[in-house]
CSV table of C-alpha atoms in Angstrom, one decimal:
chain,number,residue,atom,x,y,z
A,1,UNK,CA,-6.1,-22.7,-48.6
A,2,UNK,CA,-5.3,-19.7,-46.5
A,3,UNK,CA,-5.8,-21.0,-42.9
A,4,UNK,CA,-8.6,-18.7,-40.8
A,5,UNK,CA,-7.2,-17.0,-37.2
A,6,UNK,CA,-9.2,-17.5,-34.9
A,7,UNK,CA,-10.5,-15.2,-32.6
A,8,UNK,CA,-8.8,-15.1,-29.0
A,9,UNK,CA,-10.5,-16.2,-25.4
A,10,UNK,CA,-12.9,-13.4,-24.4
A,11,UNK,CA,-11.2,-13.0,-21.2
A,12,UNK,CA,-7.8,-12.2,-23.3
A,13,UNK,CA,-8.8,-9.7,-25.4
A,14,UNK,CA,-8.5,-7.5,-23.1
A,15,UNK,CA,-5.2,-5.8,-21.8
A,16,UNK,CA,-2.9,-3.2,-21.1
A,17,UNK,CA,-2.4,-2.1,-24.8
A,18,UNK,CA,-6.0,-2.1,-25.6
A,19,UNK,CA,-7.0,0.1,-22.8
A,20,UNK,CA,-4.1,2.7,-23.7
A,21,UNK,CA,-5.4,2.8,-27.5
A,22,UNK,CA,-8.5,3.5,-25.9
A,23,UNK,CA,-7.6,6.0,-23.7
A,24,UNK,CA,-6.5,7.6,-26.7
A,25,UNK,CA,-9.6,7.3,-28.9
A,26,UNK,CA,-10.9,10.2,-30.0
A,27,UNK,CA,-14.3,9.6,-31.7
A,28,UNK,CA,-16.7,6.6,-31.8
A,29,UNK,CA,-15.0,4.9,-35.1
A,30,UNK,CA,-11.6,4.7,-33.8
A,31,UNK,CA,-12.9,2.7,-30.5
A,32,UNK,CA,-15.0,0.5,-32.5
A,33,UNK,CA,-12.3,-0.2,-34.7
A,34,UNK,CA,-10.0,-1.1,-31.5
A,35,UNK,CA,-12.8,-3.2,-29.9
A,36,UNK,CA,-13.9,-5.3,-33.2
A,37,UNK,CA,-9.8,-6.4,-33.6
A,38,UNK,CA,-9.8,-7.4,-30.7
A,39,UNK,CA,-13.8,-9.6,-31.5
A,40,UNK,CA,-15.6,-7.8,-28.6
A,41,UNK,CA,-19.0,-7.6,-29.5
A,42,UNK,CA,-20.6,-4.3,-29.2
A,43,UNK,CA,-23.9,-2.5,-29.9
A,44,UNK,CA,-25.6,0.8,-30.2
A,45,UNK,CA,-27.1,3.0,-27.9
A,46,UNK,CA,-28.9,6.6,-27.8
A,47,UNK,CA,-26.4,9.3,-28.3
A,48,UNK,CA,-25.7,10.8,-25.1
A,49,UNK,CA,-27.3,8.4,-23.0
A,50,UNK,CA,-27.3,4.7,-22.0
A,51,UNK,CA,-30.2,3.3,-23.5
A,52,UNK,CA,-29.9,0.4,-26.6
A,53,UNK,CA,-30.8,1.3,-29.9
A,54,UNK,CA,-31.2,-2.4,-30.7
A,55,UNK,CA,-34.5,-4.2,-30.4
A,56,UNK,CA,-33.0,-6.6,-28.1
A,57,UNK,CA,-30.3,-4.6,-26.6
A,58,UNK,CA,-27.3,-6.4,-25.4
A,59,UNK,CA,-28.7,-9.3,-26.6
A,60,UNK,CA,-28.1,-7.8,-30.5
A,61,UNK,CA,-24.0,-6.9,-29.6
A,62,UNK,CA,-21.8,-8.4,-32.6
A,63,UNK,CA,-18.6,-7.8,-33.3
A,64,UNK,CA,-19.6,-8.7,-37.1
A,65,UNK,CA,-18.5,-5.7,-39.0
A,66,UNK,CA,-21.2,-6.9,-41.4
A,67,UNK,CA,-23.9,-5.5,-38.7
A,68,UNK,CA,-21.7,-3.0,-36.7
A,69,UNK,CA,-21.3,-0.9,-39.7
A,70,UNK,CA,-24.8,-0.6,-40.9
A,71,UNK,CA,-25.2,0.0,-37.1
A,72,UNK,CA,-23.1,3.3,-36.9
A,73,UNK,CA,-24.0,4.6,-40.3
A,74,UNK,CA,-27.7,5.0,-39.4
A,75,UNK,CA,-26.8,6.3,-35.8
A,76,UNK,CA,-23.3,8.0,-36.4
A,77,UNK,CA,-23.3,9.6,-33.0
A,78,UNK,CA,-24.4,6.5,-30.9
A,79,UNK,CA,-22.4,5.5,-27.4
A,80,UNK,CA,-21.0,2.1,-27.8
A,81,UNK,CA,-22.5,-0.3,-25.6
A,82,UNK,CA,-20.4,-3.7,-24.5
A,83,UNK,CA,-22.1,-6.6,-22.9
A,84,UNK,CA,-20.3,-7.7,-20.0
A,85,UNK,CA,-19.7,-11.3,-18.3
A,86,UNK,CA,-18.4,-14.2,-20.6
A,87,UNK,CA,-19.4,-12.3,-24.0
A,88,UNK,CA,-16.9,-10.3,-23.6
A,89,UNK,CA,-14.1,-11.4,-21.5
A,90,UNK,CA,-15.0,-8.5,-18.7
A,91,UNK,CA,-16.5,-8.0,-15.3
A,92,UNK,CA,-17.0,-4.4,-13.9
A,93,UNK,CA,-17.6,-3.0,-10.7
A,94,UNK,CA,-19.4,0.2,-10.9
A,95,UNK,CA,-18.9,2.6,-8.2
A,96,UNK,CA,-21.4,5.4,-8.0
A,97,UNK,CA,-21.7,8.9,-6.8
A,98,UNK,CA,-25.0,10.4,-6.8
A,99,UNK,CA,-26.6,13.7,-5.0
A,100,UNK,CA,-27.8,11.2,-1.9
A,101,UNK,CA,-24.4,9.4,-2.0
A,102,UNK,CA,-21.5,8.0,-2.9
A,103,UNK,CA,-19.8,4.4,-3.3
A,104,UNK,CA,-16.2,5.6,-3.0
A,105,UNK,CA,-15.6,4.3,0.6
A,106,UNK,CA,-17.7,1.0,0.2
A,107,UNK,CA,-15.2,0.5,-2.3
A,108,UNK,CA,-11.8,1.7,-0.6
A,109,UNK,CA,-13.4,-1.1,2.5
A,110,UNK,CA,-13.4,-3.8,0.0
A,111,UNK,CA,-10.0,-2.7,-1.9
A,112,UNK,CA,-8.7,-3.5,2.1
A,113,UNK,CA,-10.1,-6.3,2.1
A,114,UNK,CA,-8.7,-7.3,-0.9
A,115,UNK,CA,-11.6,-8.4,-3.1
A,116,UNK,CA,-11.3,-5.6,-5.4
A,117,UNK,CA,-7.5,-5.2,-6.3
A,118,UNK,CA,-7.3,-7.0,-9.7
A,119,UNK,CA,-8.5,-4.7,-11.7
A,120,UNK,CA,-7.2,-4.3,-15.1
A,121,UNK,CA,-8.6,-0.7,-16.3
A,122,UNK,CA,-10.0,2.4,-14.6
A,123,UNK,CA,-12.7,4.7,-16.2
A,124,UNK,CA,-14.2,7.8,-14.9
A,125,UNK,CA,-18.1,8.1,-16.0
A,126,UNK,CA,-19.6,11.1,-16.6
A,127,UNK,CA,-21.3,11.2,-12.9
A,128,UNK,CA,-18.2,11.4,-11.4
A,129,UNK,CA,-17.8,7.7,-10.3
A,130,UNK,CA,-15.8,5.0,-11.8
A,131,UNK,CA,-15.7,1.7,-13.9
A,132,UNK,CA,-13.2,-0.6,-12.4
A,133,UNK,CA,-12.6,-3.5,-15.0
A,134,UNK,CA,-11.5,-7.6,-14.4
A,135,UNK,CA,-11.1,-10.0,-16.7
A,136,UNK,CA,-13.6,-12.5,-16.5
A,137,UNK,CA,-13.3,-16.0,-15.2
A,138,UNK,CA,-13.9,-18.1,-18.0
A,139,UNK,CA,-16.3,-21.2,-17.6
A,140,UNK,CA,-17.9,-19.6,-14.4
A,141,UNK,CA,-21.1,-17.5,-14.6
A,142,UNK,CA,-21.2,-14.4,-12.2
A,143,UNK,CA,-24.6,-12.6,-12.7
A,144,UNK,CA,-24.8,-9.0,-12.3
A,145,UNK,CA,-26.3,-7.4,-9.3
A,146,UNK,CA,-26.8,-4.3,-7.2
A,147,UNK,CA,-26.8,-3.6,-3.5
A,148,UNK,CA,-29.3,-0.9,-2.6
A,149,UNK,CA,-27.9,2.4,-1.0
A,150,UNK,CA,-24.1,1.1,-1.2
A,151,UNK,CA,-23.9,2.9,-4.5
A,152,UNK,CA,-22.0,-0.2,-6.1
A,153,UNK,CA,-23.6,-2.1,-8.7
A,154,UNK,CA,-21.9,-5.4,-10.5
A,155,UNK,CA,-22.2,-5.8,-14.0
A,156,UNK,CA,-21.0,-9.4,-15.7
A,157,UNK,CA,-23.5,-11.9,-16.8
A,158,UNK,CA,-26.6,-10.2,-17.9
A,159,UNK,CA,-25.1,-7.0,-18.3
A,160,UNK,CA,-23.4,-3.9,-20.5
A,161,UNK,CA,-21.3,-1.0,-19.5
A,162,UNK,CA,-20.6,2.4,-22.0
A,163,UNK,CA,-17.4,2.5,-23.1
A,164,UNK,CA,-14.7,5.6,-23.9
A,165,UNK,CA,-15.2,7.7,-25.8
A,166,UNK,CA,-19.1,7.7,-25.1
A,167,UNK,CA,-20.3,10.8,-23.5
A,168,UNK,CA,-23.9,11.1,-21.4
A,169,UNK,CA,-25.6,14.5,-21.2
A,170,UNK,CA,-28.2,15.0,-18.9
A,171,UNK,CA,-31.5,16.9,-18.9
A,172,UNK,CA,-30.2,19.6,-16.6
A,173,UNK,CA,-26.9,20.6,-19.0
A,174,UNK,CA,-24.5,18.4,-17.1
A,175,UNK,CA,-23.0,14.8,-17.9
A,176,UNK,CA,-19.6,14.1,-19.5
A,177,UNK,CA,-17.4,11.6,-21.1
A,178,UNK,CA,-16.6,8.3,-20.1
A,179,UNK,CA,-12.9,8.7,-20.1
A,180,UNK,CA,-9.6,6.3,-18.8
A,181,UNK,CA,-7.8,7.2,-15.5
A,182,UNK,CA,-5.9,4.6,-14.7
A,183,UNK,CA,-4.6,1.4,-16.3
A,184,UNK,CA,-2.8,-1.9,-14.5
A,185,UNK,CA,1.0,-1.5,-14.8
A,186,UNK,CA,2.1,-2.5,-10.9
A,187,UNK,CA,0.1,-5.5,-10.5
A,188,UNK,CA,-1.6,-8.7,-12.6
A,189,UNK,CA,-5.0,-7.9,-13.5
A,190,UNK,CA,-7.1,-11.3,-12.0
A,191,UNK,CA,-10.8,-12.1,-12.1
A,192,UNK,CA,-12.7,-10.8,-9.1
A,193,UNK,CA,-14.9,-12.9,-6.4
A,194,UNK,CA,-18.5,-11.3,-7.2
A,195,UNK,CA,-20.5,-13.3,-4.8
A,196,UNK,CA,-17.7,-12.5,-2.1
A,197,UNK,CA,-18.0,-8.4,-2.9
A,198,UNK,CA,-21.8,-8.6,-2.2
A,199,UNK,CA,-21.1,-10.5,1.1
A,200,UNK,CA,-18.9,-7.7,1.8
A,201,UNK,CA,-21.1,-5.1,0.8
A,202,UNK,CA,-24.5,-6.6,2.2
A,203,UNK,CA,-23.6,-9.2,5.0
A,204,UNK,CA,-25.9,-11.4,6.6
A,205,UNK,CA,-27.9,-9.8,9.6
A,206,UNK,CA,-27.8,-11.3,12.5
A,207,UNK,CA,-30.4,-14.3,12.8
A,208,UNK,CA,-32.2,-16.4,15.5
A,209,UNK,CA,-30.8,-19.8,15.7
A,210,UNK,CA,-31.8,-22.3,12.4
A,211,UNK,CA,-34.5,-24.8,14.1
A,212,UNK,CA,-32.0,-27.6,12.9
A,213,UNK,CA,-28.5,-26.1,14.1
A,214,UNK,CA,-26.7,-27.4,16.5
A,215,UNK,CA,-26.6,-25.9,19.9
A,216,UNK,CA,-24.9,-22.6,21.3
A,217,UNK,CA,-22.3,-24.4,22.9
A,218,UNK,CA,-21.6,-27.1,20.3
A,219,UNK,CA,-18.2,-27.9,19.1
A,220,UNK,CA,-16.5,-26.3,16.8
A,221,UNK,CA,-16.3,-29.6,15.1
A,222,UNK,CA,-20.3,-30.2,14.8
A,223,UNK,CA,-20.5,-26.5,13.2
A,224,UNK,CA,-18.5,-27.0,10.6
A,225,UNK,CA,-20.0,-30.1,10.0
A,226,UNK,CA,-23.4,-28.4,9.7
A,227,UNK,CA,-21.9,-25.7,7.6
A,228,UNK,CA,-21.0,-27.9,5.5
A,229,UNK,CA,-24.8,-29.6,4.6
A,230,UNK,CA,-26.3,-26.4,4.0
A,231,UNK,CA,-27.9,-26.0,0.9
A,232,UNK,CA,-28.0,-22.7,-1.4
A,233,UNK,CA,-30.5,-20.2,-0.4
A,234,UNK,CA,-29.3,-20.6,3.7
A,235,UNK,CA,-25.6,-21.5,3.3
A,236,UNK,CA,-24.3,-17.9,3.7
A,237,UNK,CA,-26.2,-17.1,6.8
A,238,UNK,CA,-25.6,-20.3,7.9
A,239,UNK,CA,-22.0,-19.3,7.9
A,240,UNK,CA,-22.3,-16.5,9.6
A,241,UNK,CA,-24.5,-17.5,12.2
A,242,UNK,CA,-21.7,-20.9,13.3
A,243,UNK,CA,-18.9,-18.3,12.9
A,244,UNK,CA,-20.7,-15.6,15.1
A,245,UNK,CA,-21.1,-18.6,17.8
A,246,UNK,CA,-17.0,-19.6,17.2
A,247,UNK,CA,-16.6,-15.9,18.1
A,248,UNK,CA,-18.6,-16.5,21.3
A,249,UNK,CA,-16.4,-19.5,22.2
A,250,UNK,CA,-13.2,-17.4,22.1
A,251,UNK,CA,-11.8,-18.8,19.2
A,252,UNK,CA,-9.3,-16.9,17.0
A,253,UNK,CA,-9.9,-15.9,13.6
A,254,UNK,CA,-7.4,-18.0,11.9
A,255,UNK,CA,-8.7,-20.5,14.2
A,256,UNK,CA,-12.1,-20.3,12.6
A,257,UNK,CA,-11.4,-19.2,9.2
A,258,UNK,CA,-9.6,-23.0,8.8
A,259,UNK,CA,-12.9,-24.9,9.7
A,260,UNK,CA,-15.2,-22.9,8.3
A,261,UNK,CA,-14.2,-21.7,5.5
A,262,UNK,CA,-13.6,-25.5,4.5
A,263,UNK,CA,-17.0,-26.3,5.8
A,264,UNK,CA,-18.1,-22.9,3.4
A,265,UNK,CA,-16.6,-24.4,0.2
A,266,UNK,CA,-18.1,-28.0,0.9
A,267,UNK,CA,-21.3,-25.9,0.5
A,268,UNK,CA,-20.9,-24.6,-2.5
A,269,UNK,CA,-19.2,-21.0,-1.3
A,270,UNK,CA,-16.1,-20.2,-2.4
A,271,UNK,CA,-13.2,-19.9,-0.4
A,272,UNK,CA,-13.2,-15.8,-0.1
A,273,UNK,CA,-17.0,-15.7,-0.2
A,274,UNK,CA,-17.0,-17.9,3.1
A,275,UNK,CA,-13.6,-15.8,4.4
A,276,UNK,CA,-15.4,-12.5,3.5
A,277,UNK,CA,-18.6,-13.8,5.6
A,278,UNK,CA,-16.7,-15.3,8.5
A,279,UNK,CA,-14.5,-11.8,8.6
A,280,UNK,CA,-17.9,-10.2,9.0
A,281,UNK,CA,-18.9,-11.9,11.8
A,282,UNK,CA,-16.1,-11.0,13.6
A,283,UNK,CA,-16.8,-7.2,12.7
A,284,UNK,CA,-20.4,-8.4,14.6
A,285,UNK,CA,-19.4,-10.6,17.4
A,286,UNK,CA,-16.3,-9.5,18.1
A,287,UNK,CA,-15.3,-6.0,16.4
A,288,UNK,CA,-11.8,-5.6,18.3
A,289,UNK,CA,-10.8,-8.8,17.0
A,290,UNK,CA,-12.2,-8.1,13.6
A,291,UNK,CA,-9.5,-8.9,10.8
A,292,UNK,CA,-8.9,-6.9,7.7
A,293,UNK,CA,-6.5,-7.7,4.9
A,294,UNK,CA,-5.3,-4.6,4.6
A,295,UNK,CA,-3.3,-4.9,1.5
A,296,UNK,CA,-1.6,-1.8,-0.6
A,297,UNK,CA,-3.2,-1.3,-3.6
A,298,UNK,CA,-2.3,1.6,-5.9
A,299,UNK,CA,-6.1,3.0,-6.2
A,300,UNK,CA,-5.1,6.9,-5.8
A,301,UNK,CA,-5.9,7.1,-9.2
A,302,UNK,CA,-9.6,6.9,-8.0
A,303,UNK,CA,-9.7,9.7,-6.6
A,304,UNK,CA,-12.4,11.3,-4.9
């Protein structure tokens, strides 16, 4: 009995060698012949714009010949469409330029603070912006989400990008094609921190004391302690707000990051969530002292 492959990991079908035979893809059936070897599910949408074709849109990707092909012959020119998140082994990080804005140096910030250097695959979109592609954790959900007037949007769980060779035109005779810039040859690609990004991107404000925190003055000690026993919905602030008071007391960052971030992950943070948060308090409290990672990343492919 002839023994059946089976199909790889989501989060390893993607890699160097795909992304170059994509880069070279020159129409619609020789990406969706790359992507459906490798089992990432795909779907249509409206030729030369964004929106699904399917009834159910994402929802509807395959990567079932059976239904892709049926797919493509009724709408020959459709973009391709992948969902994002576990589907399909990928996160990306969408930075956008648009006429009011642009999320180049949000992103250059985070790629210093290192939250944003594993990424596997570079794609310029048609606006001028970029797709910056990780492979996905597996077994951990990361939803997508957007931070208003940072001009970065995430897209994993709940989510699809366009893929090359797709092209967009707009109303006004502009658009483009979605097309590779850059793929990861100098470093390991690695899943990114989403939660941590959007802490980066969107810090807490500062907040009046909690009724039930401890006081102004209080040990370092008894706020970790009280970091730790927050709950979800107030556990990021609640960071913040003990770290800005840490700051206050005169204690270094290192100093602070080893309590609290501890504290952060007994909470339910994760460890560069709860770093990203406590670095931002020093940017508040303290901004001479403020840290940054600072690490070289080869992102000059980019561009601007």
């Amino acid at each position: 009995m002839r023994r059946v492959q089976k199909p790889p990991a989501p989060a390893d079908r993607w890699g160097a060698e795909l992304h170059e035979a994509l880069a070279l893809a020159s129409s619609q059936a020789d990406a969706l012949s790359l992507l459906l070897s490798r089992h990432i599910p795909v779907f249509p949408c409206v030729p030369g714009g964004k929106t699904p074709l399917t009834a159910h849109g994402f929802h509807d990707a395959t990567a079932d010949i059976a239904q892709v092909g049926p797919w493509w012959t009724r709408w020959p020119d459709a973009n391709i469409g992948v969902p994002t998140g576990a589907r399909s082994g990928i996160d990306v990080v969408d930075v956008d330029v648009h006429p009011l804005g642009s999320g180049f140096a949000a992103f250059e910030r985070a790629r210093l603070e290192g939250l944003v250097d594993g990424w596997s695959w570079l794609v310029r979109t048609p606006s001028g912006g970029v797709h910056a592609y990780f492979p996905s954790e597996p077994g951990r959900e990361q939803r997508s989400w957007q931070v208003p007037g940072k001009h970065i949007d995430f897209r994993g769980d709940g989510g699809y990008i366009i893929v090359p060779p797709s092209a967009v035109a707009d109303s006004d005779g502009s658009g483009g094609v979605y097309r590779s810039i850059a793929v990861a040859t100098h470093h390991e690609p690695a899943p990114m921190d989403a939660r941590a990004l959007r802490a980066f991107l969107d810090p807490p404000k500062p907040m009046a004391r909690p009724i039930d925190a401890p006081a102004l003055d209080a040990r370092p000690e008894r706020l970790a302690a009280w970091v730790a026993s927050r709950h979800e919905g107030g556990r990021n602030a609640g960071l913040f707000w003990a770290a800005c008071r840490m700051v206050e007391q005169g204690l270094d960052f290192p100093t602070t990051a080893a309590m609290l971030s501890r504290a952060g992950c007994e909470a339910g943070l994760s460890e560069r969530e709860s770093i990203t948060t406590i670095r931002s308090a020093y940017r508040v409290a303290a901004p001479a002292a403020a840290p940054c990672a600072n690490r070289s990343i080869p992102v000059e492919a980019v561009g601007r």
